[in-house]
mmCIF file of C-alpha atoms in Angstrom:
data_model
loop_
_atom_site.group_PDB
_atom_site.id
_atom_site.type_symbol
_atom_site.label_atom_id
_atom_site.label_comp_id
_atom_site.label_asym_id
_atom_site.label_seq_id
_atom_site.Cartn_x
_atom_site.Cartn_y
_atom_site.Cartn_z
ATOM 1 C CA MET A 8 63.664 70.591 125.102
ATOM 2 C CA SER A 9 62.741 70.543 121.412
ATOM 3 C CA SER A 10 65.050 73.385 120.366
ATOM 4 C CA GLN A 11 68.834 73.656 120.628
ATOM 5 C CA VAL A 12 71.030 76.743 120.397
ATOM 6 C CA VAL A 13 74.796 76.703 119.869
ATOM 7 C CA CYS A 14 76.619 79.427 121.828
ATOM 8 C CA PHE A 15 80.116 80.272 120.593
ATOM 9 C CA GLY A 16 82.865 82.326 122.234
ATOM 10 C CA GLU A 17 84.272 83.400 125.562
ATOM 11 C CA ILE A 18 83.736 81.604 128.851
ATOM 12 C CA LEU A 19 85.639 83.061 131.781
ATOM 13 C CA PHE A 20 85.476 84.321 135.333
ATOM 14 C CA ASP A 21 84.199 87.818 136.036
ATOM 15 C CA ILE A 22 86.201 89.354 138.868
ATOM 16 C CA ILE A 23 83.819 91.727 140.659
ATOM 17 C CA ASP A 24 84.903 93.480 143.865
ATOM 18 C CA GLY A 25 87.524 90.813 144.435
ATOM 19 C CA SER A 26 85.186 87.831 144.055
ATOM 20 C CA SER A 27 85.016 85.562 141.009
ATOM 21 C CA LYS A 28 81.811 84.583 139.224
ATOM 22 C CA PRO A 29 81.430 82.460 136.076
ATOM 23 C CA GLY A 30 80.710 84.599 133.032
ATOM 24 C CA GLY A 31 81.219 85.450 129.408
ATOM 25 C CA ALA A 32 78.272 86.276 127.179
ATOM 26 C CA PRO A 33 77.945 82.863 125.446
ATOM 27 C CA PHE A 34 78.288 81.134 128.817
ATOM 28 C CA ASN A 35 75.550 83.317 130.328
ATOM 29 C CA VAL A 36 73.212 82.873 127.347
ATOM 30 C CA ALA A 37 73.604 79.080 127.524
ATOM 31 C CA TYR A 38 72.713 79.098 131.222
ATOM 32 C CA HIS A 39 69.605 81.237 130.804
ATOM 33 C CA LEU A 40 68.444 79.221 127.798
ATOM 34 C CA LYS A 41 68.630 76.069 129.910
ATOM 35 C CA GLN A 42 66.612 77.783 132.641
ATOM 36 C CA ALA A 43 64.004 78.662 130.006
ATOM 37 C CA GLY A 44 63.791 75.053 128.817
ATOM 38 C CA THR A 45 65.912 75.394 125.663
ATOM 39 C CA ALA A 46 68.926 73.127 125.173
ATOM 40 C CA SER A 47 72.255 74.774 124.442
ATOM 41 C CA PHE A 48 75.680 73.628 123.299
ATOM 42 C CA LEU A 49 78.781 75.654 124.176
ATOM 43 C CA ILE A 50 81.791 75.934 121.874
ATOM 44 C CA SER A 51 84.719 77.508 123.712
ATOM 45 C CA CYS A 52 88.064 76.799 125.370
ATOM 46 C CA VAL A 53 89.375 76.890 128.941
ATOM 47 C CA GLY A 54 92.856 76.469 130.352
ATOM 48 C CA ASN A 55 94.170 73.336 132.018
ATOM 49 C CA ASP A 56 94.091 75.117 135.375
ATOM 50 C CA PRO A 57 91.887 75.409 138.496
ATOM 51 C CA TYR A 58 89.601 78.056 136.930
ATOM 52 C CA GLY A 59 89.145 75.873 133.854
ATOM 53 C CA LYS A 60 88.290 72.812 135.918
ATOM 54 C CA GLU A 61 85.819 74.867 137.961
ATOM 55 C CA LEU A 62 84.068 76.189 134.839
ATOM 56 C CA LEU A 63 83.751 72.675 133.411
ATOM 57 C CA ASP A 64 82.293 71.453 136.701
ATOM 58 C CA ILE A 65 79.760 74.307 136.630
ATOM 59 C CA VAL A 66 78.728 73.498 133.054
ATOM 60 C CA LYS A 67 78.222 69.851 134.042
ATOM 61 C CA THR A 68 76.194 70.920 137.088
ATOM 62 C CA TRP A 69 73.934 72.905 134.778
ATOM 63 C CA GLY A 70 73.337 69.765 132.729
ATOM 64 C CA LEU A 71 75.068 71.117 129.609
ATOM 65 C CA ASP A 72 77.286 69.159 127.245
ATOM 66 C CA THR A 73 80.997 69.918 127.782
ATOM 67 C CA THR A 74 82.282 68.219 124.621
ATOM 68 C CA GLY A 75 82.419 71.565 122.807
ATOM 69 C CA ILE A 76 84.733 73.094 125.420
ATOM 70 C CA ALA A 77 88.374 72.464 124.539
ATOM 71 C CA ILE A 78 91.142 72.416 127.177
ATOM 72 C CA SER A 79 94.340 74.329 126.443
ATOM 73 C CA ASP A 80 97.704 73.463 127.979
ATOM 74 C CA SER A 81 99.196 76.669 126.556
ATOM 75 C CA HIS A 82 96.786 79.405 127.679
ATOM 76 C CA LYS A 83 95.026 80.250 130.924
ATOM 77 C CA THR A 84 91.287 80.341 131.503
ATOM 78 C CA GLY A 85 89.898 83.781 130.756
ATOM 79 C CA GLU A 86 89.308 86.496 133.316
ATOM 80 C CA ALA A 87 87.442 89.804 133.112
ATOM 81 C CA ILE A 88 88.012 92.509 135.702
ATOM 82 C CA VAL A 89 84.636 94.241 136.038
ATOM 83 C CA LYS A 90 84.349 97.844 137.233
ATOM 84 C CA LYS A 91 81.501 100.327 137.271
ATOM 85 C CA GLY A 92 81.905 103.045 134.631
ATOM 86 C CA GLU A 93 80.980 106.716 134.825
ATOM 87 C CA ASN A 94 77.498 106.030 133.428
ATOM 88 C CA GLY A 95 76.882 103.297 135.980
ATOM 89 C CA LEU A 96 77.260 100.506 133.420
ATOM 90 C CA PRO A 97 79.918 97.812 133.883
ATOM 91 C CA GLU A 98 83.296 98.158 132.184
ATOM 92 C CA TYR A 99 85.454 95.125 131.433
ATOM 93 C CA ASP A 100 89.216 94.639 131.414
ATOM 94 C CA LEU A 101 89.490 91.371 129.503
ATOM 95 C CA VAL A 102 92.803 89.645 130.147
ATOM 96 C CA TYR A 103 94.593 88.857 126.878
ATOM 97 C CA PRO A 104 95.493 86.297 125.713
ATOM 98 C CA ALA A 105 93.147 83.713 127.179
ATOM 99 C CA ALA A 106 92.214 80.157 126.311
ATOM 100 C CA TRP A 107 88.994 81.292 124.606
ATOM 101 C CA ASP A 108 91.113 83.238 122.086
ATOM 102 C CA TYR A 109 92.275 79.844 120.769
ATOM 103 C CA ILE A 110 89.049 77.901 120.194
ATOM 104 C CA PRO A 111 89.870 75.017 117.831
ATOM 105 C CA TRP A 112 87.614 73.778 115.067
ATOM 106 C CA LYS A 113 86.380 70.191 115.409
ATOM 107 C CA ALA A 114 84.745 68.296 112.568
ATOM 108 C CA GLY A 115 81.961 67.170 114.904
ATOM 109 C CA TYR A 116 80.729 70.762 115.216
ATOM 110 C CA MET A 117 79.492 70.624 111.644
ATOM 111 C CA SER A 118 76.518 68.362 112.387
ATOM 112 C CA VAL A 119 75.821 69.933 115.802
ATOM 113 C CA ILE A 120 75.503 73.397 114.268
ATOM 114 C CA ALA A 121 73.613 72.229 111.177
ATOM 115 C CA ASN A 122 71.040 70.443 113.351
ATOM 116 C CA SER A 123 70.588 73.317 115.822
ATOM 117 C CA ASN A 124 67.917 75.995 115.625
ATOM 118 C CA ALA A 125 70.179 79.014 116.174
ATOM 119 C CA PHE A 126 73.839 79.979 116.480
ATOM 120 C CA VAL A 127 74.739 82.748 118.972
ATOM 121 C CA PHE A 128 78.059 84.593 118.758
ATOM 122 C CA GLY A 129 79.661 87.930 119.622
ATOM 123 C CA SER A 130 82.448 90.169 118.417
ATOM 124 C CA LEU A 131 84.952 89.312 121.172
ATOM 125 C CA SER A 132 85.672 85.927 119.635
ATOM 126 C CA SER A 133 87.196 87.768 116.658
ATOM 127 C CA ARG A 134 89.983 89.458 118.659
ATOM 128 C CA ASN A 135 92.365 86.571 117.869
ATOM 129 C CA THR A 136 92.663 84.952 114.447
ATOM 130 C CA ARG A 137 92.477 81.393 115.823
ATOM 131 C CA SER A 138 89.022 81.751 117.344
ATOM 132 C CA TYR A 139 87.901 83.997 114.502
ATOM 133 C CA ASP A 140 88.835 81.360 111.918
ATOM 134 C CA THR A 141 86.836 78.795 113.915
ATOM 135 C CA LEU A 142 83.892 81.186 114.124
ATOM 136 C CA LYS A 143 83.888 81.675 110.354
ATOM 137 C CA GLU A 144 83.939 77.897 109.879
ATOM 138 C CA CYS A 145 80.960 77.537 112.236
ATOM 139 C CA LEU A 146 79.005 80.159 110.308
ATOM 140 C CA GLU A 147 79.264 78.007 107.183
ATOM 141 C CA TYR A 148 76.829 75.502 108.739
ATOM 142 C CA SER A 149 74.397 77.649 110.750
ATOM 143 C CA SER A 150 70.929 78.607 109.541
ATOM 144 C CA LEU A 151 69.861 81.301 112.034
ATOM 145 C CA ASN A 152 72.754 83.543 113.081
ATOM 146 C CA VAL A 153 72.225 85.632 116.223
ATOM 147 C CA PHE A 154 74.910 88.305 116.616
ATOM 148 C CA ASP A 155 75.096 89.691 120.148
ATOM 149 C CA ILE A 156 77.618 92.288 119.036
ATOM 150 C CA ASN A 157 78.956 92.967 122.558
ATOM 151 C CA ILE A 158 81.650 95.513 121.644
ATOM 152 C CA ARG A 159 84.427 95.758 124.224
ATOM 153 C CA PRO A 160 87.077 98.405 123.399
ATOM 154 C CA PRO A 161 89.795 98.013 122.279
ATOM 155 C CA TYR A 162 88.912 94.533 121.015
ATOM 156 C CA PHE A 163 86.977 95.299 117.868
ATOM 157 C CA ASP A 164 87.669 96.119 114.246
ATOM 158 C CA GLN A 165 85.185 97.797 111.910
ATOM 159 C CA LEU A 166 85.963 95.615 108.900
ATOM 160 C CA ILE A 167 85.609 92.413 110.926
ATOM 161 C CA LEU A 168 82.351 93.607 112.452
ATOM 162 C CA GLU A 169 81.026 94.355 108.990
ATOM 163 C CA GLU A 170 81.967 90.849 107.832
ATOM 164 C CA LEU A 171 79.996 89.392 110.726
ATOM 165 C CA LEU A 172 77.037 91.722 110.222
ATOM 166 C CA GLN A 173 76.757 90.452 106.656
ATOM 167 C CA LYS A 174 76.122 86.958 108.040
ATOM 168 C CA THR A 175 73.618 88.073 110.687
ATOM 169 C CA HIS A 176 69.889 87.318 110.800
ATOM 170 C CA ILE A 177 69.136 88.645 114.302
ATOM 171 C CA LEU A 178 71.257 91.479 115.703
ATOM 172 C CA LYS A 179 71.227 92.435 119.378
ATOM 173 C CA LEU A 180 73.045 95.583 120.453
ATOM 174 C CA ASN A 181 72.746 98.281 123.084
ATOM 175 C CA ASP A 182 72.149 101.977 122.473
ATOM 176 C CA THR A 183 75.866 102.809 122.808
ATOM 177 C CA GLU A 184 76.770 100.231 120.179
ATOM 178 C CA LEU A 185 74.011 101.508 117.896
ATOM 179 C CA ALA A 186 75.459 105.017 118.192
ATOM 180 C CA LEU A 187 78.932 103.726 117.262
ATOM 181 C CA LEU A 188 77.727 101.885 114.169
ATOM 182 C CA SER A 189 75.592 104.856 113.128
ATOM 183 C CA GLN A 190 78.605 107.145 113.419
ATOM 184 C CA TRP A 191 80.448 104.957 110.925
ATOM 185 C CA TYR A 192 77.658 105.461 108.402
ATOM 186 C CA ASP A 193 76.949 109.172 109.052
ATOM 187 C CA ASN A 194 73.633 108.484 110.788
ATOM 188 C CA LYS A 195 74.653 109.525 114.313
ATOM 189 C CA GLU A 196 72.241 112.463 114.480
ATOM 190 C CA GLU A 197 69.236 110.496 113.223
ATOM 191 C CA GLU A 198 66.500 109.025 115.418
ATOM 192 C CA GLU A 199 66.810 105.402 116.530
ATOM 193 C CA LYS A 200 64.432 103.960 113.960
ATOM 194 C CA ILE A 201 66.323 105.548 111.067
ATOM 195 C CA GLN A 202 69.639 104.345 112.496
ATOM 196 C CA VAL A 203 68.371 100.789 112.856
ATOM 197 C CA GLU A 204 66.743 100.666 109.429
ATOM 198 C CA ALA A 205 69.944 101.934 107.799
ATOM 199 C CA ILE A 206 71.887 99.079 109.405
ATOM 200 C CA ARG A 207 69.208 96.529 108.554
ATOM 201 C CA GLN A 208 69.196 97.560 104.904
ATOM 202 C CA ARG A 209 72.965 97.868 104.617
ATOM 203 C CA PHE A 210 73.579 94.318 105.885
ATOM 204 C CA ASN A 211 70.230 92.677 105.033
ATOM 205 C CA ILE A 212 69.467 91.860 108.686
ATOM 206 C CA ASP A 213 65.999 90.458 109.429
ATOM 207 C CA GLU A 214 65.573 91.501 113.069
ATOM 208 C CA VAL A 215 67.274 94.036 115.352
ATOM 209 C CA ILE A 216 66.941 94.331 119.126
ATOM 210 C CA VAL A 217 68.195 97.467 120.887
ATOM 211 C CA THR A 218 68.555 97.260 124.674
ATOM 212 C CA LYS A 219 68.630 100.560 126.567
ATOM 213 C CA GLY A 220 69.044 99.750 130.236
ATOM 214 C CA GLU A 221 66.489 101.529 132.408
ATOM 215 C CA GLU A 222 64.884 102.929 129.232
ATOM 216 C CA GLY A 223 63.789 99.445 128.164
ATOM 217 C CA ALA A 224 64.276 97.935 124.719
ATOM 218 C CA SER A 225 63.101 98.143 121.107
ATOM 219 C CA TYR A 226 62.598 95.615 118.322
ATOM 220 C CA TYR A 227 62.552 96.138 114.567
ATOM 221 C CA SER A 228 61.763 93.857 111.638
ATOM 222 C CA ASP A 229 59.851 94.135 108.363
ATOM 223 C CA GLU A 230 56.631 93.134 110.142
ATOM 224 C CA ASP A 231 56.970 94.543 113.654
ATOM 225 C CA GLU A 232 58.223 97.511 115.645
ATOM 226 C CA LEU A 233 58.026 97.265 119.432
ATOM 227 C CA HIS A 234 59.099 99.617 122.233
ATOM 228 C CA ARG A 235 58.755 98.426 125.801
ATOM 229 C CA PRO A 236 59.862 99.925 129.133
ATOM 230 C CA ALA A 237 62.231 98.183 131.509
ATOM 231 C CA MET A 238 60.893 96.460 134.590
ATOM 232 C CA GLU A 239 60.678 98.489 137.769
ATOM 233 C CA ILE A 240 63.246 96.737 139.943
ATOM 234 C CA GLN A 241 65.889 97.444 142.536
ATOM 235 C CA VAL A 242 69.054 97.106 140.444
ATOM 236 C CA ALA A 243 71.762 95.038 142.111
ATOM 237 C CA ASN A 244 74.151 94.333 139.232
ATOM 238 C CA THR A 245 73.552 94.692 135.492
ATOM 239 C CA VAL A 246 76.337 92.265 134.456
ATOM 240 C CA GLY A 247 74.734 89.573 132.305
ATOM 241 C CA SER A 248 71.268 91.152 132.128
ATOM 242 C CA GLY A 249 71.561 91.631 128.353
ATOM 243 C CA ASP A 250 72.539 87.980 127.957
ATOM 244 C CA ALA A 251 69.489 86.941 129.964
ATOM 245 C CA PHE A 252 67.322 89.199 127.772
ATOM 246 C CA LEU A 253 68.627 87.494 124.633
ATOM 247 C CA ALA A 254 68.112 84.016 126.067
ATOM 248 C CA GLY A 255 64.576 84.840 127.123
ATOM 249 C CA PHE A 256 63.758 86.293 123.713
ATOM 250 C CA LEU A 257 65.262 83.343 121.821
ATOM 251 C CA SER A 258 63.608 80.720 123.996
ATOM 252 C CA LYS A 259 60.240 82.054 122.842
ATOM 253 C CA ARG A 260 61.376 83.068 119.340
ATOM 254 C CA LEU A 261 62.222 79.446 118.524
ATOM 255 C CA ASP A 262 58.714 78.427 119.593
ATOM 256 C CA ASN A 263 56.731 79.096 116.432
ATOM 257 C CA SER A 264 53.524 79.479 118.453
ATOM 258 C CA SER A 265 54.811 82.579 120.301
ATOM 259 C CA THR A 266 54.189 86.117 119.095
ATOM 260 C CA ILE A 267 57.044 88.625 118.862
ATOM 261 C CA GLU A 268 55.335 90.510 121.689
ATOM 262 C CA ALA A 269 55.584 87.403 123.891
ATOM 263 C CA CYS A 270 59.238 86.874 122.901
ATOM 264 C CA PHE A 271 60.063 90.453 123.747
ATOM 265 C CA LEU A 272 58.261 90.359 127.090
ATOM 266 C CA GLU A 273 60.123 87.193 128.051
ATOM 267 C CA GLY A 274 63.411 88.920 127.266
ATOM 268 C CA ILE A 275 62.514 91.940 129.402
ATOM 269 C CA LYS A 276 61.485 89.704 132.315
ATOM 270 C CA LYS A 277 64.667 87.616 132.199
ATOM 271 C CA GLY A 278 66.894 90.683 131.852
ATOM 272 C CA GLY A 279 65.117 92.489 134.664
ATOM 273 C CA TYR A 280 65.377 89.509 136.975
ATOM 274 C CA VAL A 281 69.133 89.175 136.454
ATOM 275 C CA ALA A 282 69.679 92.913 136.962
ATOM 276 C CA SER A 283 67.961 92.529 140.342
ATOM 277 C CA GLN A 284 70.474 89.845 141.365
ATOM 278 C CA TYR A 285 74.166 90.051 142.232
ATOM 279 C CA GLU A 286 75.546 87.698 139.583
ATOM 280 C CA ALA A 287 75.098 87.049 135.867
ATOM 281 C CA CYS A 288 73.861 83.470 136.338
ATOM 282 C CA PRO A 289 71.780 83.509 139.533
ATOM 283 C CA SER A 290 69.493 80.853 140.894
ATOM 284 C CA TYR A 291 65.966 81.097 139.480
ATOM 285 C CA GLU A 292 64.328 80.278 142.802
ATOM 286 C CA GLY A 293 62.943 83.801 143.092
ATOM 287 C CA TYR A 294 62.023 84.247 139.433
ATOM 288 C CA LEU A 295 58.416 83.041 139.546
ATOM 289 C CA GLU A 296 57.796 84.922 142.776
ATOM 290 C CA MET A 297 58.909 88.193 141.146
ATOM 291 C CA PHE A 298 56.294 87.813 138.382
ATOM 292 C CA ARG A 299 53.495 86.238 140.394
ATOM 293 C CA ASN A 300 51.443 89.414 140.175
#
């Protein structure tokens, strides 16, 4: 594992149909990066409770370093109640406050982040000032900032999002999030490419990925524009599929010998595989079999 990615933010349990599964976007990305052969380092916080102990045990089982996961005696491990929305996409009721809202800064993070190849973060970690202050400190030392915007109403603020966008090199968002940002800047009625380019120029963002569920995904940069369909799969559960897409893309993106086309294809394959499974961090036993042909 020659590359390392730092993943910052929420780790929690997704409560789906009464059963609990480990989740949280940074948590999921770290897992899928490891499966792709890329080392990852999690910065988060869990409660000093059974859920917290279980999450730490899972991280250790995955072979990831737990030293970046603080333990809070004051706040419980996070939970997200997941329901299916009207459009078939998952909706999340994120219990507040949670331990991951209080991620402390540690001086040791400075060298870890500075020596890593990418820093992945989302907007949820800005819903409380404690974690947001730590996030801003982390961004002082990172060289490739990957913003998986991951907007979860009501936990977002336009001014804060704009602050984070100004520090972003690679932006990943879905088509709903693109529509929201474009509405802010009077571009809602424009075609996707115009919407994306307006955001890229406004915040000086190098690369933008737009995921669109069954419609596939698109990629934009100064050099490339790609549009690829989604995999033809039997969808079981889309929770975490976007995180798997990002991990797949990054695992190749950090390999300087890979083309953007190869990075994008790896993202689509990882995202499609997870959508065909019933949890965000499934076993990869069936992954190679799915793509054998």
